[in-house]
Amino acid sequence: MSERAVMALSGGVDSTTTLAWLLQQGYTVTCVSFVYGSKHNSYELAAAREVLNYFLARNASVERLQIDLNEVFSQFNSALLSSSSQSIPEGHYTDQTMSQTVVPGRNIIFLSVLAGLAKSKGADAVAIGIHQGDHAIYADCR
């Protein structure tokens, strides 16, 4: 029996690379896409579906779940969230503009859900592909 992994799949380059690596290592992968009310969430979900379809067409051992966290994130303050009237800063990021795009604890919350799901499914691993930058402003990417 192959090992099982649970991972977050946004459809971006980081999570797609993580999925490809896990499959290459022989894992059966449960991909979790989160609905959390970001202004670009619909694009993420569509991209995640496309990535999953790509791997399914190649008979990969993969499944996808979608988990709704809208209620949780509706209480958070960030320019990235639909519940905010702030616009997303454009152009070169500075510390001030980057701080407007932080969704407090987003990756920590995602990892907590993934860990609980992994335990429930008897998975051997939890994975998440996140931004490589080590900016203090993005504490949950470190």
PDB file of N, CA and C in Angstrom, residues 26-120:
ATOM      1  N   GLY A  26       5.654   8.652  -4.977  1.00  0.00           N
ATOM      2  CA  GLY A  26       4.781   7.495  -4.830  1.00  0.00           C
ATOM      3  C   GLY A  26       3.621   7.670  -3.876  1.00  0.00           C
ATOM      4  N   TYR A  27       3.378   8.873  -3.430  1.00  0.00           N
ATOM      5  CA  TYR A  27       2.261   9.122  -2.517  1.00  0.00           C
ATOM      6  C   TYR A  27       0.926   9.091  -3.254  1.00  0.00           C
ATOM      7  N   THR A  28      -0.094   8.642  -2.560  1.00  0.00           N
ATOM      8  CA  THR A  28      -1.479   8.901  -2.939  1.00  0.00           C
ATOM      9  C   THR A  28      -1.823  10.216  -2.256  1.00  0.00           C
ATOM     10  N   VAL A  29      -2.331  11.182  -3.015  1.00  0.00           N
ATOM     11  CA  VAL A  29      -2.454  12.537  -2.489  1.00  0.00           C
ATOM     12  C   VAL A  29      -3.903  13.004  -2.447  1.00  0.00           C
ATOM     13  N   THR A  30      -4.301  13.500  -1.288  1.00  0.00           N
ATOM     14  CA  THR A  30      -5.556  14.214  -1.143  1.00  0.00           C
ATOM     15  C   THR A  30      -5.225  15.700  -1.175  1.00  0.00           C
ATOM     16  N   CYS A  31      -5.707  16.378  -2.194  1.00  0.00           N
ATOM     17  CA  CYS A  31      -5.465  17.814  -2.355  1.00  0.00           C
ATOM     18  C   CYS A  31      -6.656  18.567  -1.783  1.00  0.00           C
ATOM     19  N   VAL A  32      -6.368  19.563  -0.978  1.00  0.00           N
ATOM     20  CA  VAL A  32      -7.421  20.353  -0.357  1.00  0.00           C
ATOM     21  C   VAL A  32      -7.322  21.783  -0.872  1.00  0.00           C
ATOM     22  N   SER A  33      -8.407  22.251  -1.448  1.00  0.00           N
ATOM     23  CA  SER A  33      -8.508  23.652  -1.859  1.00  0.00           C
ATOM     24  C   SER A  33      -9.440  24.340  -0.872  1.00  0.00           C
ATOM     25  N   PHE A  34      -9.038  25.525  -0.462  1.00  0.00           N
ATOM     26  CA  PHE A  34      -9.800  26.254   0.548  1.00  0.00           C
ATOM     27  C   PHE A  34     -10.571  27.413  -0.074  1.00  0.00           C
ATOM     28  N   VAL A  35     -11.828  27.510   0.310  1.00  0.00           N
ATOM     29  CA  VAL A  35     -12.649  28.671  -0.014  1.00  0.00           C
ATOM     30  C   VAL A  35     -12.561  29.555   1.221  1.00  0.00           C
ATOM     31  N   TYR A  36     -11.927  30.720   1.067  1.00  0.00           N
ATOM     32  CA  TYR A  36     -11.707  31.542   2.260  1.00  0.00           C
ATOM     33  C   TYR A  36     -11.992  33.025   2.045  1.00  0.00           C
ATOM     34  N   GLY A  37     -12.617  33.354   0.924  1.00  0.00           N
ATOM     35  CA  GLY A  37     -13.075  34.716   0.715  1.00  0.00           C
ATOM     36  C   GLY A  37     -12.045  35.693   0.217  1.00  0.00           C
ATOM     37  N   SER A  38     -10.948  35.208  -0.361  1.00  0.00           N
ATOM     38  CA  SER A  38      -9.992  36.155  -0.925  1.00  0.00           C
ATOM     39  C   SER A  38     -10.550  36.688  -2.237  1.00  0.00           C
ATOM     40  N   LYS A  39     -10.091  37.856  -2.601  1.00  0.00           N
ATOM     41  CA  LYS A  39     -10.568  38.493  -3.826  1.00  0.00           C
ATOM     42  C   LYS A  39     -10.172  37.706  -5.067  1.00  0.00           C
ATOM     43  N   HIS A  40      -9.164  36.869  -4.983  1.00  0.00           N
ATOM     44  CA  HIS A  40      -8.726  36.063  -6.119  1.00  0.00           C
ATOM     45  C   HIS A  40      -9.015  34.569  -5.931  1.00  0.00           C
ATOM     46  N   ASN A  41      -9.831  34.224  -4.943  1.00  0.00           N
ATOM     47  CA  ASN A  41     -10.109  32.824  -4.625  1.00  0.00           C
ATOM     48  C   ASN A  41     -10.722  32.056  -5.789  1.00  0.00           C
ATOM     49  N   SER A  42     -11.581  32.705  -6.569  1.00  0.00           N
ATOM     50  CA  SER A  42     -12.204  32.003  -7.701  1.00  0.00           C
ATOM     51  C   SER A  42     -11.149  31.580  -8.728  1.00  0.00           C
ATOM     52  N   TYR A  43     -10.108  32.397  -8.907  1.00  0.00           N
ATOM     53  CA  TYR A  43      -9.027  32.041  -9.832  1.00  0.00           C
ATOM     54  C   TYR A  43      -8.210  30.880  -9.282  1.00  0.00           C
ATOM     55  N   GLU A  44      -7.948  30.904  -7.972  1.00  0.00           N
ATOM     56  CA  GLU A  44      -7.215  29.808  -7.338  1.00  0.00           C
ATOM     57  C   GLU A  44      -7.970  28.495  -7.493  1.00  0.00           C
ATOM     58  N   LEU A  45      -9.263  28.519  -7.226  1.00  0.00           N
ATOM     59  CA  LEU A  45     -10.058  27.297  -7.295  1.00  0.00           C
ATOM     60  C   LEU A  45     -10.107  26.746  -8.715  1.00  0.00           C
ATOM     61  N   ALA A  46     -10.232  27.640  -9.699  1.00  0.00           N
ATOM     62  CA  ALA A  46     -10.235  27.206 -11.099  1.00  0.00           C
ATOM     63  C   ALA A  46      -8.882  26.614 -11.475  1.00  0.00           C
ATOM     64  N   ALA A  47      -7.804  27.252 -11.042  1.00  0.00           N
ATOM     65  CA  ALA A  47      -6.457  26.744 -11.336  1.00  0.00           C
ATOM     66  C   ALA A  47      -6.241  25.387 -10.673  1.00  0.00           C
ATOM     67  N   ALA A  48      -6.696  25.230  -9.440  1.00  0.00           N
ATOM     68  CA  ALA A  48      -6.557  23.954  -8.734  1.00  0.00           C
ATOM     69  C   ALA A  48      -7.303  22.845  -9.475  1.00  0.00           C
ATOM     70  N   ARG A  49      -8.493  23.151  -9.980  1.00  0.00           N
ATOM     71  CA  ARG A  49      -9.250  22.158 -10.768  1.00  0.00           C
ATOM     72  C   ARG A  49      -8.472  21.760 -12.021  1.00  0.00           C
ATOM     73  N   GLU A  50      -7.885  22.746 -12.701  1.00  0.00           N
ATOM     74  CA  GLU A  50      -7.105  22.460 -13.912  1.00  0.00           C
ATOM     75  C   GLU A  50      -5.892  21.587 -13.603  1.00  0.00           C
ATOM     76  N   VAL A  51      -5.201  21.899 -12.520  1.00  0.00           N
ATOM     77  CA  VAL A  51      -4.033  21.102 -12.117  1.00  0.00           C
ATOM     78  C   VAL A  51      -4.470  19.672 -11.812  1.00  0.00           C
ATOM     79  N   LEU A  52      -5.537  19.534 -11.045  1.00  0.00           N
ATOM     80  CA  LEU A  52      -6.022  18.203 -10.706  1.00  0.00           C
ATOM     81  C   LEU A  52      -6.415  17.435 -11.967  1.00  0.00           C
ATOM     82  N   ASN A  53      -7.130  18.087 -12.881  1.00  0.00           N
ATOM     83  CA  ASN A  53      -7.533  17.429 -14.124  1.00  0.00           C
ATOM     84  C   ASN A  53      -6.325  16.963 -14.930  1.00  0.00           C
ATOM     85  N   TYR A  54      -5.264  17.770 -14.933  1.00  0.00           N
ATOM     86  CA  TYR A  54      -4.027  17.395 -15.625  1.00  0.00           C
ATOM     87  C   TYR A  54      -3.489  16.076 -15.070  1.00  0.00           C
ATOM     88  N   PHE A  55      -3.398  15.990 -13.749  1.00  0.00           N
ATOM     89  CA  PHE A  55      -2.842  14.781 -13.136  1.00  0.00           C
ATOM     90  C   PHE A  55      -3.801  13.592 -13.236  1.00  0.00           C
ATOM     91  N   LEU A  56      -5.094  13.838 -13.124  1.00  0.00           N
ATOM     92  CA  LEU A  56      -6.060  12.744 -13.268  1.00  0.00           C
ATOM     93  C   LEU A  56      -6.022  12.158 -14.681  1.00  0.00           C
ATOM     94  N   ALA A  57      -5.814  13.000 -15.681  1.00  0.00           N
ATOM     95  CA  ALA A  57      -5.730  12.534 -17.071  1.00  0.00           C
ATOM     96  C   ALA A  57      -4.520  11.623 -17.271  1.00  0.00           C
ATOM     97  N   ARG A  58      -3.565  11.698 -16.362  1.00  0.00           N
ATOM     98  CA  ARG A  58      -2.374  10.861 -16.416  1.00  0.00           C
ATOM     99  C   ARG A  58      -2.428   9.733 -15.379  1.00  0.00           C
ATOM    100  N   ASN A  59      -3.650   9.455 -14.896  1.00  0.00           N
ATOM    101  CA  ASN A  59      -3.903   8.364 -13.951  1.00  0.00           C
ATOM    102  C   ASN A  59      -3.133   8.481 -12.647  1.00  0.00           C
ATOM    103  N   ALA A  60      -2.933   9.702 -12.186  1.00  0.00           N
ATOM    104  CA  ALA A  60      -2.247   9.917 -10.908  1.00  0.00           C
ATOM    105  C   ALA A  60      -3.164   9.521  -9.756  1.00  0.00           C
ATOM    106  N   SER A  61      -2.570   9.116  -8.658  1.00  0.00           N
ATOM    107  CA  SER A  61      -3.312   8.746  -7.451  1.00  0.00           C
ATOM    108  C   SER A  61      -3.601  10.013  -6.650  1.00  0.00           C
ATOM    109  N   VAL A  62      -4.652  10.708  -7.056  1.00  0.00           N
ATOM    110  CA  VAL A  62      -4.949  12.011  -6.464  1.00  0.00           C
ATOM    111  C   VAL A  62      -6.456  12.220  -6.375  1.00  0.00           C
ATOM    112  N   GLU A  63      -6.859  12.899  -5.318  1.00  0.00           N
ATOM    113  CA  GLU A  63      -8.254  13.308  -5.161  1.00  0.00           C
ATOM    114  C   GLU A  63      -8.255  14.735  -4.653  1.00  0.00           C
ATOM    115  N   ARG A  64      -9.394  15.412  -4.782  1.00  0.00           N
ATOM    116  CA  ARG A  64      -9.473  16.802  -4.344  1.00  0.00           C
ATOM    117  C   ARG A  64     -10.689  17.011  -3.468  1.00  0.00           C
ATOM    118  N   LEU A  65     -10.470  17.739  -2.398  1.00  0.00           N
ATOM    119  CA  LEU A  65     -11.537  18.185  -1.515  1.00  0.00           C
ATOM    120  C   LEU A  65     -11.546  19.709  -1.522  1.00  0.00           C
ATOM    121  N   GLN A  66     -12.706  20.272  -1.304  1.00  0.00           N
ATOM    122  CA  GLN A  66     -12.816  21.716  -1.174  1.00  0.00           C
ATOM    123  C   GLN A  66     -13.439  22.000   0.185  1.00  0.00           C
ATOM    124  N   ILE A  67     -12.762  22.821   0.976  1.00  0.00           N
ATOM    125  CA  ILE A  67     -13.225  23.117   2.333  1.00  0.00           C
ATOM    126  C   ILE A  67     -13.515  24.602   2.450  1.00  0.00           C
ATOM    127  N   ASP A  68     -14.697  24.917   2.923  1.00  0.00           N
ATOM    128  CA  ASP A  68     -15.149  26.304   3.039  1.00  0.00           C
ATOM    129  C   ASP A  68     -14.775  26.880   4.400  1.00  0.00           C
ATOM    130  N   LEU A  69     -13.923  27.905   4.381  1.00  0.00           N
ATOM    131  CA  LEU A  69     -13.515  28.614   5.597  1.00  0.00           C
ATOM    132  C   LEU A  69     -13.947  30.084   5.548  1.00  0.00           C
ATOM    133  N   ASN A  70     -14.927  30.390   4.707  1.00  0.00           N
ATOM    134  CA  ASN A  70     -15.392  31.769   4.554  1.00  0.00           C
ATOM    135  C   ASN A  70     -15.767  32.416   5.875  1.00  0.00           C
ATOM    136  N   GLU A  71     -16.482  31.702   6.704  1.00  0.00           N
ATOM    137  CA  GLU A  71     -16.941  32.274   7.972  1.00  0.00           C
ATOM    138  C   GLU A  71     -15.771  32.680   8.860  1.00  0.00           C
ATOM    139  N   VAL A  72     -14.753  31.840   8.904  1.00  0.00           N
ATOM    140  CA  VAL A  72     -13.577  32.144   9.716  1.00  0.00           C
ATOM    141  C   VAL A  72     -12.900  33.412   9.209  1.00  0.00           C
ATOM    142  N   PHE A  73     -12.588  33.452   7.925  1.00  0.00           N
ATOM    143  CA  PHE A  73     -11.817  34.552   7.375  1.00  0.00           C
ATOM    144  C   PHE A  73     -12.627  35.833   7.200  1.00  0.00           C
ATOM    145  N   SER A  74     -13.943  35.753   7.270  1.00  0.00           N
ATOM    146  CA  SER A  74     -14.763  36.965   7.150  1.00  0.00           C
ATOM    147  C   SER A  74     -14.533  37.922   8.313  1.00  0.00           C
ATOM    148  N   GLN A  75     -13.957  37.412   9.385  1.00  0.00           N
ATOM    149  CA  GLN A  75     -13.688  38.241  10.558  1.00  0.00           C
ATOM    150  C   GLN A  75     -12.292  38.866  10.539  1.00  0.00           C
ATOM    151  N   PHE A  76     -11.491  38.542   9.540  1.00  0.00           N
ATOM    152  CA  PHE A  76     -10.108  39.003   9.471  1.00  0.00           C
ATOM    153  C   PHE A  76     -10.003  40.289   8.654  1.00  0.00           C
ATOM    154  N   ASN A  77      -8.946  41.052   8.917  1.00  0.00           N
ATOM    155  CA  ASN A  77      -8.710  42.296   8.196  1.00  0.00           C
ATOM    156  C   ASN A  77      -7.525  42.121   7.250  1.00  0.00           C
ATOM    157  N   SER A  78      -7.788  42.236   5.959  1.00  0.00           N
ATOM    158  CA  SER A  78      -6.744  42.167   4.940  1.00  0.00           C
ATOM    159  C   SER A  78      -7.299  42.708   3.640  1.00  0.00           C
ATOM    160  N   ALA A  79      -6.468  43.435   2.897  1.00  0.00           N
ATOM    161  CA  ALA A  79      -6.889  43.935   1.588  1.00  0.00           C
ATOM    162  C   ALA A  79      -7.197  42.789   0.633  1.00  0.00           C
ATOM    163  N   LEU A  80      -6.665  41.599   0.886  1.00  0.00           N
ATOM    164  CA  LEU A  80      -6.905  40.458  -0.001  1.00  0.00           C
ATOM    165  C   LEU A  80      -8.281  39.820   0.171  1.00  0.00           C
ATOM    166  N   LEU A  81      -8.971  40.143   1.247  1.00  0.00           N
ATOM    167  CA  LEU A  81     -10.248  39.486   1.516  1.00  0.00           C
ATOM    168  C   LEU A  81     -11.416  40.289   0.959  1.00  0.00           C
ATOM    169  N   SER A  82     -12.390  39.573   0.427  1.00  0.00           N
ATOM    170  CA  SER A  82     -13.578  40.207  -0.152  1.00  0.00           C
ATOM    171  C   SER A  82     -14.364  41.018   0.862  1.00  0.00           C
ATOM    172  N   SER A  83     -14.246  40.649   2.132  1.00  0.00           N
ATOM    173  CA  SER A  83     -14.973  41.369   3.177  1.00  0.00           C
ATOM    174  C   SER A  83     -14.362  42.740   3.449  1.00  0.00           C
ATOM    175  N   SER A  84     -13.218  43.038   2.821  1.00  0.00           N
ATOM    176  CA  SER A  84     -12.525  44.313   3.025  1.00  0.00           C
ATOM    177  C   SER A  84     -12.806  45.271   1.873  1.00  0.00           C
ATOM    178  N   SER A  85     -12.985  46.530   2.205  1.00  0.00           N
ATOM    179  CA  SER A  85     -13.172  47.538   1.160  1.00  0.00           C
ATOM    180  C   SER A  85     -11.829  48.070   0.661  1.00  0.00           C
ATOM    181  N   GLN A  86     -10.727  47.642   1.294  1.00  0.00           N
ATOM    182  CA  GLN A  86      -9.392  48.059   0.860  1.00  0.00           C
ATOM    183  C   GLN A  86      -9.074  47.458  -0.512  1.00  0.00           C
ATOM    184  N   SER A  87      -8.408  48.220  -1.355  1.00  0.00           N
ATOM    185  CA  SER A  87      -7.984  47.664  -2.631  1.00  0.00           C
ATOM    186  C   SER A  87      -6.617  47.016  -2.465  1.00  0.00           C
ATOM    187  N   ILE A  88      -6.342  46.038  -3.303  1.00  0.00           N
ATOM    188  CA  ILE A  88      -5.064  45.341  -3.267  1.00  0.00           C
ATOM    189  C   ILE A  88      -4.015  46.261  -3.881  1.00  0.00           C
ATOM    190  N   PRO A  89      -2.919  46.522  -3.166  1.00  0.00           N
ATOM    191  CA  PRO A  89      -1.878  47.399  -3.705  1.00  0.00           C
ATOM    192  C   PRO A  89      -1.296  46.831  -4.999  1.00  0.00           C
ATOM    193  N   GLU A  90      -0.955  47.702  -5.923  1.00  0.00           N
ATOM    194  CA  GLU A  90      -0.343  47.286  -7.183  1.00  0.00           C
ATOM    195  C   GLU A  90       1.067  47.835  -7.261  1.00  0.00           C
ATOM    196  N   GLY A  91       1.880  47.246  -8.137  1.00  0.00           N
ATOM    197  CA  GLY A  91       3.235  47.722  -8.325  1.00  0.00           C
ATOM    198  C   GLY A  91       4.210  47.079  -7.367  1.00  0.00           C
ATOM    199  N   HIS A  92       5.360  47.705  -7.207  1.00  0.00           N
ATOM    200  CA  HIS A  92       6.421  47.182  -6.340  1.00  0.00           C
ATOM    201  C   HIS A  92       5.974  47.181  -4.885  1.00  0.00           C
ATOM    202  N   TYR A  93       6.175  46.050  -4.227  1.00  0.00           N
ATOM    203  CA  TYR A  93       5.797  45.942  -2.814  1.00  0.00           C
ATOM    204  C   TYR A  93       6.843  46.590  -1.908  1.00  0.00           C
ATOM    205  N   THR A  94       6.348  47.330  -0.961  1.00  0.00           N
ATOM    206  CA  THR A  94       7.164  47.856   0.125  1.00  0.00           C
ATOM    207  C   THR A  94       6.643  47.208   1.398  1.00  0.00           C
ATOM    208  N   ASP A  95       7.324  47.423   2.519  1.00  0.00           N
ATOM    209  CA  ASP A  95       6.833  46.859   3.777  1.00  0.00           C
ATOM    210  C   ASP A  95       5.407  47.307   4.056  1.00  0.00           C
ATOM    211  N   GLN A  96       5.101  48.559   3.770  1.00  0.00           N
ATOM    212  CA  GLN A  96       3.763  49.082   4.035  1.00  0.00           C
ATOM    213  C   GLN A  96       2.711  48.427   3.133  1.00  0.00           C
ATOM    214  N   THR A  97       3.005  48.307   1.830  1.00  0.00           N
ATOM    215  CA  THR A  97       2.013  47.697   0.945  1.00  0.00           C
ATOM    216  C   THR A  97       1.908  46.193   1.173  1.00  0.00           C
ATOM    217  N   MET A  98       3.045  45.529   1.474  1.00  0.00           N
ATOM    218  CA  MET A  98       2.997  44.091   1.765  1.00  0.00           C
ATOM    219  C   MET A  98       2.128  43.813   2.980  1.00  0.00           C
ATOM    220  N   SER A  99       2.226  44.662   3.992  1.00  0.00           N
ATOM    221  CA  SER A  99       1.460  44.422   5.216  1.00  0.00           C
ATOM    222  C   SER A  99      -0.038  44.457   4.961  1.00  0.00           C
ATOM    223  N   GLN A 100      -0.471  45.188   3.939  1.00  0.00           N
ATOM    224  CA  GLN A 100      -1.898  45.249   3.608  1.00  0.00           C
ATOM    225  C   GLN A 100      -2.401  43.938   3.008  1.00  0.00           C
ATOM    226  N   THR A 101      -1.483  43.129   2.478  1.00  0.00           N
ATOM    227  CA  THR A 101      -1.876  41.888   1.802  1.00  0.00           C
ATOM    228  C   THR A 101      -1.798  40.657   2.693  1.00  0.00           C
ATOM    229  N   VAL A 102      -1.385  40.829   3.931  1.00  0.00           N
ATOM    230  CA  VAL A 102      -1.295  39.698   4.851  1.00  0.00           C
ATOM    231  C   VAL A 102      -2.697  39.269   5.284  1.00  0.00           C
ATOM    232  N   VAL A 103      -2.975  37.986   5.161  1.00  0.00           N
ATOM    233  CA  VAL A 103      -4.180  37.402   5.738  1.00  0.00           C
ATOM    234  C   VAL A 103      -3.690  36.712   7.008  1.00  0.00           C
ATOM    235  N   PRO A 104      -3.961  37.299   8.166  1.00  0.00           N
ATOM    236  CA  PRO A 104      -3.351  36.817   9.420  1.00  0.00           C
ATOM    237  C   PRO A 104      -3.568  35.320   9.657  1.00  0.00           C
ATOM    238  N   GLY A 105      -2.460  34.596   9.786  1.00  0.00           N
ATOM    239  CA  GLY A 105      -2.522  33.178  10.136  1.00  0.00           C
ATOM    240  C   GLY A 105      -3.078  32.257   9.080  1.00  0.00           C
ATOM    241  N   ARG A 106      -3.222  32.728   7.832  1.00  0.00           N
ATOM    242  CA  ARG A 106      -3.848  31.902   6.786  1.00  0.00           C
ATOM    243  C   ARG A 106      -3.189  30.534   6.670  1.00  0.00           C
ATOM    244  N   ASN A 107      -1.879  30.489   6.494  1.00  0.00           N
ATOM    245  CA  ASN A 107      -1.211  29.197   6.310  1.00  0.00           C
ATOM    246  C   ASN A 107      -1.239  28.349   7.565  1.00  0.00           C
ATOM    247  N   ILE A 108      -1.195  28.983   8.728  1.00  0.00           N
ATOM    248  CA  ILE A 108      -1.287  28.238   9.992  1.00  0.00           C
ATOM    249  C   ILE A 108      -2.656  27.565  10.103  1.00  0.00           C
ATOM    250  N   ILE A 109      -3.694  28.293   9.737  1.00  0.00           N
ATOM    251  CA  ILE A 109      -5.047  27.729   9.767  1.00  0.00           C
ATOM    252  C   ILE A 109      -5.171  26.603   8.755  1.00  0.00           C
ATOM    253  N   PHE A 110      -4.665  26.835   7.539  1.00  0.00           N
ATOM    254  CA  PHE A 110      -4.702  25.780   6.525  1.00  0.00           C
ATOM    255  C   PHE A 110      -3.966  24.532   7.025  1.00  0.00           C
ATOM    256  N   LEU A 111      -2.782  24.708   7.596  1.00  0.00           N
ATOM    257  CA  LEU A 111      -2.021  23.562   8.095  1.00  0.00           C
ATOM    258  C   LEU A 111      -2.736  22.824   9.218  1.00  0.00           C
ATOM    259  N   SER A 112      -3.423  23.564  10.073  1.00  0.00           N
ATOM    260  CA  SER A 112      -4.183  22.922  11.159  1.00  0.00           C
ATOM    261  C   SER A 112      -5.291  22.044  10.594  1.00  0.00           C
ATOM    262  N   VAL A 113      -6.001  22.549   9.599  1.00  0.00           N
ATOM    263  CA  VAL A 113      -7.067  21.763   8.957  1.00  0.00           C
ATOM    264  C   VAL A 113      -6.457  20.547   8.265  1.00  0.00           C
ATOM    265  N   LEU A 114      -5.359  20.756   7.556  1.00  0.00           N
ATOM    266  CA  LEU A 114      -4.698  19.643   6.864  1.00  0.00           C
ATOM    267  C   LEU A 114      -4.232  18.570   7.848  1.00  0.00           C
ATOM    268  N   ALA A 115      -3.686  18.991   8.976  1.00  0.00           N
ATOM    269  CA  ALA A 115      -3.213  18.026   9.981  1.00  0.00           C
ATOM    270  C   ALA A 115      -4.373  17.204  10.538  1.00  0.00           C
ATOM    271  N   GLY A 116      -5.492  17.846  10.823  1.00  0.00           N
ATOM    272  CA  GLY A 116      -6.660  17.113  11.307  1.00  0.00           C
ATOM    273  C   GLY A 116      -7.196  16.152  10.274  1.00  0.00           C
ATOM    274  N   LEU A 117      -7.224  16.587   9.029  1.00  0.00           N
ATOM    275  CA  LEU A 117      -7.689  15.732   7.941  1.00  0.00           C
ATOM    276  C   LEU A 117      -6.727  14.556   7.737  1.00  0.00           C
ATOM    277  N   ALA A 118      -5.428  14.825   7.816  1.00  0.00           N
ATOM    278  CA  ALA A 118      -4.430  13.756   7.660  1.00  0.00           C
ATOM    279  C   ALA A 118      -4.604  12.694   8.735  1.00  0.00           C
ATOM    280  N   LYS A 119      -4.801  13.133   9.960  1.00  0.00           N
ATOM    281  CA  LYS A 119      -5.016  12.186  11.060  1.00  0.00           C
ATOM    282  C   LYS A 119      -6.275  11.358  10.803  1.00  0.00           C
ATOM    283  N   SER A 120      -7.330  12.009  10.351  1.00  0.00           N
ATOM    284  CA  SER A 120      -8.600  11.327  10.089  1.00  0.00           C
ATOM    285  C   SER A 120      -8.497  10.329   8.943  1.00  0.00           C
TER     286      SER A 120
END
